[in-house]
């Protein structure tokens, strides 16, 4: 599915945090895609999600509503800083409408523009089939799976995929 032409992606501001927090809080409460603590506070969430340079946090807007968010930057500092990483969250009501795809394309394009050689996702839950399929559509490959590294609320212990995309 192509992303809706009305999706606008821009850098997140502090004024966006309440709307971003609602998305983060909802995704964390689902417990199916992020290994964040169940009792994550807004302050802790802010520290985890709102990237500082050289990273960036962005929001996806439909009209004036924040419906998704992503954060990206170097996967590691120093000798690993040529590899980017990213994380994505889409609000429940906006899923299946191309918001995640728009965010993914934006982040991959920005990482290329900034000169990163590749992008690595460190922990994609293997049962998150929509995300795995999307990243594969965007050219990512699964380079390995850490068995039973994620405690899924429905499936028990499941694997975490490490995914990679060559940006050069």
Coordinates of N, CA, C and O in Angstrom, one line a residue:
X1 N 0.9 -1.2 0.0 CA 0.0 0.0 0.0 C 0.9 1.2 0.0 O 1.8 1.3 0.8
X2 N 0.6 2.2 -0.8 CA 1.4 3.4 -0.9 C 0.9 4.3 0.3 O -0.2 4.2 0.7
X3 N 1.8 5.1 0.8 CA 1.4 6.0 1.9 C 0.5 7.1 1.4 O 0.6 7.5 0.2
X4 N -0.5 7.5 2.2 CA -1.4 8.5 1.8 C -0.6 9.8 1.5 O 0.4 10.1 2.2
X5 N -1.0 10.5 0.4 CA -0.3 11.7 0.1 C -0.4 12.8 1.2 O 0.4 13.7 1.2
X6 N -1.4 12.6 2.1 CA -1.6 13.6 3.1 C -0.7 13.4 4.3 O -0.8 14.2 5.3
X7 N 0.1 12.3 4.4 CA 1.0 12.1 5.5 C 2.2 13.1 5.4 O 2.9 13.2 4.3
X8 N 2.4 13.9 6.4 CA 3.5 14.9 6.5 C 4.4 14.4 7.6 O 3.9 14.1 8.7
X9 N 5.7 14.4 7.3 CA 6.7 14.0 8.3 C 7.6 15.2 8.5 O 8.1 15.8 7.6
X10 N 7.8 15.5 9.8 CA 8.6 16.6 10.2 C 9.3 16.3 11.5 O 8.9 15.4 12.2
X11 N 10.4 17.0 11.8 CA 11.0 16.8 13.1 C 10.1 17.1 14.2 O 9.2 18.0 14.2
X12 N 10.2 16.3 15.3 CA 9.3 16.5 16.5 C 9.8 17.6 17.3 O 11.0 17.9 17.3
X13 N 8.9 18.3 17.9 CA 9.2 19.4 18.8 C 8.8 19.0 20.2 O 8.0 18.0 20.4
X14 N 9.2 19.7 21.2 CA 8.7 19.5 22.6 C 7.2 19.6 22.7 O 6.6 18.9 23.4
X15 N 6.6 20.5 21.9 CA 5.2 20.7 21.9 C 4.4 19.4 21.4 O 3.3 19.2 21.7
X16 N 5.1 18.6 20.6 CA 4.5 17.3 20.1 C 4.5 16.2 21.2 O 3.9 15.2 21.0
X17 N 5.3 16.4 22.3 CA 5.5 15.3 23.2 C 4.2 14.7 23.7 O 4.0 13.5 23.8
X18 N 3.2 15.5 24.2 CA 2.0 14.9 24.7 C 1.3 13.9 23.7 O 0.9 12.8 24.1
X19 N 1.3 14.3 22.4 CA 0.7 13.4 21.4 C 1.6 12.2 21.1 O 1.1 11.0 21.0
X20 N 2.9 12.4 21.1 CA 3.9 11.3 20.9 C 3.8 10.3 22.1 O 3.8 9.1 21.9
X21 N 3.7 10.9 23.3 CA 3.6 10.1 24.5 C 2.3 9.2 24.4 O 2.4 8.0 24.8
X22 N 1.2 9.7 23.9 CA 0.0 8.8 23.8 C 0.3 7.6 22.9 O -0.1 6.5 23.2
X23 N 1.0 7.8 21.8 CA 1.4 6.7 20.9 C 2.3 5.8 21.6 O 2.1 4.5 21.7
X24 N 3.4 6.3 22.2 CA 4.4 5.5 22.9 C 3.7 4.7 24.0 O 3.9 3.5 24.1
X25 N 2.9 5.3 24.8 CA 2.2 4.7 26.0 C 1.3 3.5 25.4 O 1.3 2.4 26.0
X26 N 0.6 3.8 24.4 CA -0.2 2.7 23.8 C 0.5 1.5 23.3 O 0.2 0.4 23.5
X27 N 1.6 1.8 22.5 CA 2.4 0.7 22.0 C 3.1 -0.1 23.1 O 3.1 -1.3 23.1
X28 N 3.6 0.6 24.1 CA 4.2 -0.1 25.2 C 3.2 -0.9 26.0 O 3.5 -2.1 26.3
X29 N 2.0 -0.4 26.2 CA 0.9 -1.1 26.9 C 0.6 -2.4 26.1 O 0.2 -3.4 26.8
X30 N 0.6 -2.4 24.8 CA 0.3 -3.6 24.0 C 1.3 -4.7 24.4 O 0.9 -5.9 24.3
X31 N 2.5 -4.4 24.6 CA 3.5 -5.3 25.0 C 4.0 -6.3 23.9 O 4.6 -7.3 24.2
X32 N 3.7 -6.0 22.6 CA 4.0 -6.9 21.6 C 5.2 -6.6 20.7 O 5.6 -7.4 19.8
X33 N 5.8 -5.4 20.9 CA 6.8 -5.0 19.9 C 8.0 -4.2 20.5 O 9.0 -4.1 19.9
X34 N 7.9 -3.8 21.8 CA 9.0 -3.1 22.4 C 9.2 -3.6 23.8 O 8.3 -3.9 24.5
X35 N 10.5 -3.8 24.2 CA 10.9 -4.3 25.5 C 11.1 -3.2 26.5 O 12.0 -3.2 27.2
X36 N 10.1 -2.2 26.4 CA 10.2 -1.2 27.4 C 9.4 -1.6 28.7 O 8.5 -2.4 28.6
X37 N 9.7 -1.1 29.8 CA 9.0 -1.5 31.0 C 7.5 -1.1 31.0 O 7.1 -0.1 30.4
X38 N 6.6 -2.0 31.5 CA 5.2 -1.7 31.5 C 4.8 -0.5 32.3 O 3.8 0.2 31.9
X39 N 5.6 -0.1 33.3 CA 5.3 1.1 34.1 C 6.1 2.3 33.6 O 6.3 3.2 34.4
X40 N 6.4 2.4 32.4 CA 7.2 3.5 31.8 C 6.4 4.8 32.1 O 5.2 4.9 31.8
X41 N 7.1 5.8 32.6 CA 6.5 7.1 32.9 C 6.7 8.0 31.7 O 7.6 7.7 30.8
X42 N 6.0 9.1 31.6 CA 6.2 10.0 30.5 C 7.6 10.6 30.5 O 8.2 10.7 29.4
X43 N 8.1 10.9 31.6 CA 9.5 11.4 31.7 C 10.5 10.3 31.2 O 11.4 10.7 30.4
X44 N 10.4 9.1 31.6 CA 11.2 8.0 31.1 C 11.1 7.8 29.6 O 12.0 7.6 28.9
X45 N 9.8 7.8 29.2 CA 9.5 7.7 27.7 C 10.2 8.8 26.9 O 10.7 8.6 25.9
X46 N 10.1 10.0 27.4 CA 10.7 11.2 26.8 C 12.2 10.9 26.6 O 12.8 11.1 25.5
X47 N 12.8 10.5 27.7 CA 14.3 10.2 27.7 C 14.6 9.1 26.7 O 15.7 9.2 26.0
X48 N 13.8 8.1 26.5 CA 14.0 7.0 25.6 C 13.7 7.4 24.1 O 14.4 7.0 23.2
X49 N 12.7 8.2 23.9 CA 12.2 8.4 22.6 C 12.7 9.7 21.9 O 12.9 9.8 20.7
X50 N 12.8 10.8 22.6 CA 13.2 12.1 22.0 C 14.7 12.1 21.9 O 15.4 12.4 22.8
X51 N 15.2 11.9 20.7 CA 16.6 11.8 20.4 C 17.3 13.1 20.5 O 16.7 14.2 20.2
X52 N 18.5 13.1 20.8 CA 19.4 14.3 20.8 C 20.3 14.1 19.6 O 20.7 13.0 19.2
X53 N 20.8 15.2 19.1 CA 21.8 15.1 18.0 C 23.0 14.3 18.3 O 23.4 14.3 19.5
X54 N 23.4 13.5 17.4 CA 23.2 13.5 16.0 C 21.9 12.7 15.6 O 21.6 12.7 14.4
X55 N 21.2 12.2 16.5 CA 19.9 11.5 16.2 C 18.8 12.5 16.0 O 19.0 13.7 16.2
X56 N 17.6 12.0 15.6 CA 16.5 12.8 15.4 C 15.2 12.1 15.7 O 15.1 10.9 15.4
X57 N 14.2 12.7 16.2 CA 12.9 12.2 16.4 C 12.0 12.9 15.4 O 12.0 14.2 15.3
X58 N 11.1 12.2 14.7 CA 10.2 12.8 13.8 C 8.7 12.4 14.1 O 8.5 11.4 14.8
X59 N 7.8 13.1 13.6 CA 6.4 12.8 13.8 C 5.8 12.7 12.4 O 6.2 13.4 11.5
X60 N 4.8 11.8 12.3 CA 3.9 11.7 11.1 C 2.6 12.3 11.4 O 2.0 12.0 12.4
X61 N 2.2 13.2 10.5 CA 0.9 13.9 10.7 C -0.1 13.6 9.6 O 0.3 13.5 8.5
X62 N -1.3 13.4 10.0 CA -2.4 13.4 9.1 C -3.3 14.6 9.5 O -3.8 14.6 10.6
X63 N -3.3 15.6 8.7 CA -3.9 16.9 9.1 C -3.0 17.5 10.2 O -1.8 17.5 10.1
X64 N -3.7 17.8 11.3 CA -3.0 18.4 12.4 C -2.7 17.3 13.5 O -2.2 17.6 14.6
X65 N -3.1 16.1 13.2 CA -2.9 15.0 14.2 C -1.6 14.2 14.1 O -1.3 13.7 13.0
X66 N -0.9 14.1 15.2 CA 0.2 13.2 15.2 C -0.3 11.8 15.3 O -1.0 11.4 16.2
X67 N 0.1 11.0 14.2 CA -0.4 9.6 14.2 C 0.7 8.6 14.2 O 0.4 7.4 14.3
X68 N 1.9 9.0 14.2 CA 3.1 8.1 14.2 C 4.3 8.9 14.5 O 4.4 10.1 14.5
X69 N 5.4 8.2 14.9 CA 6.6 8.8 15.2 C 7.8 7.8 15.0 O 7.6 6.6 14.9
X70 N 8.9 8.3 14.7 CA 10.1 7.5 14.6 C 11.3 8.2 15.2 O 11.3 9.5 15.3
X71 N 12.3 7.5 15.6 CA 13.6 8.1 16.0 C 14.7 7.3 15.3 O 14.6 6.1 15.0
X72 N 15.7 8.1 15.0 CA 16.8 7.4 14.3 C 18.1 8.2 14.6 O 18.1 9.3 15.0
X73 N 19.2 7.5 14.3 CA 20.5 8.1 14.5 C 21.6 7.0 14.4 O 21.3 5.9 13.9
X74 N 22.8 7.2 14.9 CA 23.8 6.2 14.8 C 23.5 5.0 15.7 O 22.9 5.2 16.8
X75 N 23.7 3.8 15.2 CA 23.5 2.6 16.0 C 24.4 2.6 17.2 O 24.0 2.2 18.3
X76 N 25.7 3.0 17.0 CA 26.7 3.1 18.1 C 27.5 4.3 17.9 O 27.5 4.9 16.8
X77 N 28.2 4.7 18.9 CA 29.0 5.9 18.8 C 30.4 5.4 18.3 O 30.6 4.2 18.2
X78 N 31.3 6.3 18.0 CA 32.7 5.9 17.7 C 32.8 5.1 16.5 O 32.2 5.5 15.4
X79 N 33.4 4.0 16.6 CA 33.7 3.1 15.4 C 32.4 2.5 14.8 O 32.5 1.8 13.7
X80 N 31.3 2.6 15.4 CA 30.1 2.1 14.9 C 29.1 3.2 14.4 O 28.0 2.9 14.0
X81 N 29.6 4.4 14.4 CA 28.7 5.5 14.0 C 28.4 5.7 12.5 O 27.6 6.5 12.2
X82 N 29.0 4.8 11.7 CA 28.6 4.8 10.3 C 27.4 4.0 10.0 O 26.9 4.0 8.8
X83 N 26.9 3.3 11.0 CA 25.7 2.5 10.8 C 24.5 3.1 11.6 O 24.7 3.5 12.8
X84 N 23.4 3.4 10.9 CA 22.3 4.0 11.5 C 21.4 2.9 12.1 O 21.5 1.7 11.8
X85 N 20.5 3.4 13.0 CA 19.4 2.5 13.5 C 18.2 3.4 13.6 O 18.2 4.6 13.5
X86 N 17.0 2.8 13.8 CA 15.8 3.5 13.9 C 14.7 2.7 14.7 O 14.8 1.4 14.8
X87 N 13.8 3.4 15.2 CA 12.6 2.8 15.9 C 11.4 3.5 15.4 O 11.4 4.7 15.2
X88 N 10.2 2.8 15.3 CA 9.0 3.4 14.8 C 7.8 3.0 15.6 O 7.7 1.8 16.1
X89 N 6.9 3.9 15.8 CA 5.6 3.6 16.4 C 4.5 4.3 15.7 O 4.6 5.5 15.3
X90 N 3.4 3.6 15.4 CA 2.2 4.2 14.8 C 1.0 4.0 15.7 O 0.8 2.9 16.3
X91 N 0.3 5.1 15.9 CA -0.9 5.0 16.7 C -1.9 3.9 16.1 O -2.0 3.7 14.9
X92 N -2.6 3.3 17.0 CA -3.5 2.2 16.7 C -4.5 2.5 15.5 O -4.6 1.8 14.6
X93 N -5.1 3.7 15.6 CA -6.1 4.1 14.6 C -5.5 4.3 13.2 O -6.2 4.3 12.2
X94 N -4.2 4.6 13.1 CA -3.5 4.9 11.8 C -2.8 3.7 11.2 O -2.3 3.8 10.1
X95 N -2.8 2.6 11.9 CA -2.2 1.4 11.4 C -2.8 0.9 10.1 O -4.1 0.9 10.0
X96 N -2.0 0.4 9.2 CA -2.6 -0.2 7.9 C -2.9 0.9 6.9 O -3.5 0.6 5.9
X97 N -2.5 2.1 7.1 CA -2.8 3.2 6.2 C -1.5 3.8 5.6 O -1.6 5.0 5.1
X98 N -0.4 3.2 5.7 CA 0.8 3.6 5.1 C 1.7 4.6 5.9 O 2.7 5.1 5.4
X99 N 1.3 4.8 7.1 CA 2.0 5.8 8.0 C 3.4 5.2 8.3 O 4.4 5.9 8.2
X100 N 3.5 3.9 8.7 CA 4.8 3.3 9.0 C 5.7 3.2 7.8 O 6.9 3.5 7.9
X101 N 5.1 3.0 6.6 CA 5.9 3.0 5.4 C 6.4 4.4 5.1 O 7.6 4.5 4.7
X102 N 5.6 5.4 5.3 CA 6.1 6.8 5.0 C 7.2 7.1 6.0 O 8.2 7.7 5.6
X103 N 7.1 6.7 7.3 CA 8.1 6.9 8.2 C 9.4 6.2 7.9 O 10.5 6.7 7.9
X104 N 9.2 4.9 7.5 CA 10.4 4.1 7.1 C 11.1 4.7 5.9 O 12.4 4.8 5.9
X105 N 10.4 5.1 4.9 CA 11.1 5.7 3.7 C 11.8 7.0 4.1 O 12.9 7.2 3.6
X106 N 11.1 7.8 4.9 CA 11.7 9.0 5.3 C 13.1 8.8 6.0 O 14.1 9.4 5.7
X107 N 13.0 7.9 7.0 CA 14.2 7.6 7.8 C 15.4 7.0 7.0 O 16.5 7.5 7.1
X108 N 15.0 6.1 6.1 CA 16.0 5.5 5.2 C 16.6 6.6 4.3 O 17.9 6.7 4.2
X109 N 15.8 7.4 3.7 CA 16.3 8.5 2.9 C 17.2 9.5 3.6 O 18.2 9.9 3.2
X110 N 16.8 9.9 4.9 CA 17.6 10.8 5.7 C 18.9 10.2 6.0 O 20.0 10.8 6.0
X111 N 18.9 8.9 6.4 CA 20.2 8.2 6.7 C 21.1 8.2 5.5 O 22.3 8.4 5.7
X112 N 20.6 7.9 4.3 CA 21.4 8.0 3.1 C 22.0 9.4 2.9 O 23.1 9.6 2.6
X113 N 21.1 10.4 3.1 CA 21.5 11.8 2.9 C 22.6 12.2 3.8 O 23.5 12.9 3.5
X114 N 22.6 11.6 5.0 CA 23.6 11.9 6.1 C 24.9 11.1 5.9 O 25.8 11.3 6.7
X115 N 24.9 10.2 4.9 CA 26.1 9.5 4.7 C 26.3 8.2 5.4 O 27.5 7.6 5.4
X116 N 25.3 7.7 6.1 CA 25.4 6.4 6.8 C 25.6 5.3 5.7 O 25.1 5.3 4.6
X117 N 26.4 4.3 6.0 CA 26.7 3.2 5.1 C 25.7 2.1 5.1 O 25.4 1.4 4.1
X118 N 25.0 2.0 6.2 CA 24.0 1.0 6.4 C 23.0 1.3 7.5 O 23.3 2.3 8.3
X119 N 22.0 0.6 7.6 CA 21.0 0.7 8.7 C 20.8 -0.6 9.3 O 20.6 -1.6 8.6
X120 N 20.8 -0.7 10.7 CA 20.6 -1.9 11.4 C 19.5 -1.8 12.4 O 19.5 -0.8 13.2
X121 N 18.5 -2.7 12.4 CA 17.5 -2.7 13.4 C 17.9 -3.9 14.3 O 18.1 -5.0 13.9
X122 N 18.1 -3.5 15.6 CA 18.6 -4.5 16.6 C 17.6 -5.5 17.2 O 18.0 -6.5 17.7
X123 N 16.3 -5.1 17.1 CA 15.4 -6.0 17.8 C 14.0 -5.8 17.2 O 13.1 -5.1 17.7
X124 N 13.7 -6.6 16.1 CA 12.4 -6.6 15.5 C 11.8 -7.9 16.0 O 12.2 -9.0 15.7
X125 N 10.7 -7.8 16.7 CA 10.0 -9.0 17.3 C 9.5 -9.9 16.1 O 8.8 -9.4 15.2
X126 N 9.9 -11.1 16.1 CA 9.6 -12.0 15.0 C 8.1 -12.2 14.8 O 7.7 -12.4 13.6
X127 N 7.3 -12.0 15.8 CA 5.9 -12.2 15.6 C 5.2 -10.9 15.1 O 4.0 -10.9 14.8
X128 N 5.9 -9.8 15.0 CA 5.4 -8.6 14.5 C 5.5 -8.7 12.9 O 6.4 -8.0 12.3
X129 N 4.7 -9.5 12.4 CA 4.8 -9.8 11.0 C 4.6 -8.6 10.0 O 5.2 -8.6 9.0
X130 N 3.7 -7.7 10.4 CA 3.5 -6.5 9.6 C 4.8 -5.7 9.5 O 5.2 -5.3 8.4
X131 N 5.5 -5.5 10.6 CA 6.8 -4.8 10.6 C 7.8 -5.5 9.8 O 8.5 -4.9 9.0
X132 N 8.0 -6.8 10.1 CA 9.0 -7.6 9.4 C 8.7 -7.5 7.9 O 9.7 -7.2 7.1
X133 N 7.5 -7.6 7.4 CA 7.2 -7.6 6.0 C 7.5 -6.2 5.4 O 8.0 -6.1 4.3
X134 N 7.1 -5.1 6.2 CA 7.4 -3.8 5.7 C 8.9 -3.5 5.5 O 9.3 -3.0 4.5
X135 N 9.7 -3.9 6.5 CA 11.1 -3.7 6.4 C 11.7 -4.5 5.3 O 12.6 -4.0 4.6
X136 N 11.2 -5.7 5.1 CA 11.7 -6.5 3.9 C 11.3 -5.8 2.6 O 12.1 -5.8 1.7
X137 N 10.1 -5.3 2.5 CA 9.7 -4.5 1.3 C 10.6 -3.4 1.0 O 10.8 -3.0 -0.1
X138 N 11.1 -2.7 2.1 CA 12.0 -1.6 2.0 C 13.5 -2.0 1.8 O 14.3 -1.2 1.7
X139 N 13.7 -3.3 1.7 CA 15.0 -3.8 1.3 C 15.9 -4.4 2.5 O 17.0 -4.8 2.3
X140 N 15.3 -4.4 3.7 CA 16.0 -5.0 4.8 C 16.0 -6.5 4.7 O 15.1 -7.1 4.2
X141 N 17.1 -7.1 5.2 CA 17.2 -8.6 5.3 C 17.4 -8.9 6.8 O 18.0 -8.2 7.6
X142 N 16.9 -10.1 7.1 CA 17.1 -10.6 8.5 C 18.5 -11.3 8.5 O 18.8 -12.2 7.7
X143 N 19.4 -10.8 9.3 CA 20.8 -11.3 9.3 C 21.0 -12.3 10.5 O 22.0 -13.0 10.5
X144 N 20.0 -12.3 11.4 CA 20.0 -13.3 12.5 C 18.8 -13.1 13.4 O 18.1 -12.1 13.3
X145 N 18.6 -14.1 14.2 CA 17.5 -14.0 15.1 C 18.0 -14.5 16.5 O 18.6 -15.6 16.6
X146 N 17.8 -13.7 17.5 CA 18.2 -14.1 18.9 C 17.0 -14.8 19.4 O 15.9 -14.3 19.6
X147 N 17.2 -16.1 19.7 CA 16.0 -17.0 20.1 C 15.5 -16.5 21.5 O 16.3 -16.2 22.4
X148 N 14.2 -16.6 21.6 CA 13.5 -16.3 22.9 C 14.0 -15.1 23.6 O 14.0 -15.0 24.9
X149 N 14.3 -14.0 22.9 CA 14.8 -12.8 23.5 C 13.8 -11.8 23.9 O 14.0 -10.8 24.5
X150 N 12.5 -12.1 23.5 CA 11.4 -11.2 23.8 C 10.3 -12.0 24.5 O 9.9 -13.0 24.0
X151 N 9.7 -11.5 25.6 CA 8.7 -12.1 26.3 C 7.3 -11.5 25.8 O 6.9 -10.5 26.3
X152 N 6.7 -12.2 24.9 CA 5.5 -11.7 24.2 C 4.3 -12.1 25.1 O 4.2 -13.2 25.6
X153 N 3.3 -11.2 25.3 CA 2.2 -11.5 26.2 C 1.3 -12.6 25.7 O 0.6 -13.2 26.6
X154 N 1.3 -12.9 24.5 CA 0.4 -14.0 23.9 C 1.2 -15.2 23.5 O 0.7 -16.4 23.7
X155 N 2.4 -15.0 23.0 CA 3.2 -16.2 22.4 C 4.3 -16.7 23.3 O 5.0 -17.6 22.9
X156 N 4.5 -16.0 24.4 CA 5.6 -16.4 25.3 C 6.9 -15.9 24.7 O 7.0 -14.9 24.1
X157 N 8.0 -16.7 24.9 CA 9.3 -16.2 24.5 C 9.4 -16.4 23.0 O 9.3 -17.6 22.5
X158 N 9.7 -15.3 22.3 CA 9.9 -15.3 20.8 C 11.2 -14.7 20.5 O 11.8 -14.0 21.3
X159 N 11.6 -14.9 19.3 CA 12.9 -14.3 18.8 C 12.8 -12.8 18.5 O 11.8 -12.3 18.1
X160 N 14.0 -12.2 18.5 CA 14.2 -10.9 18.0 C 15.1 -10.9 16.8 O 16.2 -11.4 16.8
X161 N 14.6 -10.4 15.7 CA 15.4 -10.3 14.4 C 16.3 -9.2 14.5 O 15.9 -8.1 14.9
X162 N 17.5 -9.3 14.0 CA 18.4 -8.3 13.6 C 18.3 -8.1 12.1 O 18.4 -9.1 11.4
X163 N 18.0 -6.9 11.7 CA 17.7 -6.6 10.3 C 18.7 -5.6 9.8 O 19.1 -4.7 10.5
X164 N 19.1 -5.7 8.5 CA 20.1 -4.8 7.9 C 19.7 -4.4 6.5 O 19.1 -5.1 5.7
X165 N 20.1 -3.1 6.2 CA 19.9 -2.5 4.9 C 21.2 -1.8 4.5 O 21.7 -1.0 5.3
X166 N 21.8 -2.2 3.3 CA 22.9 -1.5 2.8 C 22.5 -0.1 2.2 O 21.6 -0.1 1.3
X167 N 23.0 1.0 2.6 CA 22.7 2.3 2.2 C 23.6 2.8 1.1 O 23.3 3.9 0.5
X168 N 24.8 2.2 0.9 CA 25.8 2.7 0.0 C 25.4 2.6 -1.4 O 24.5 1.9 -1.8

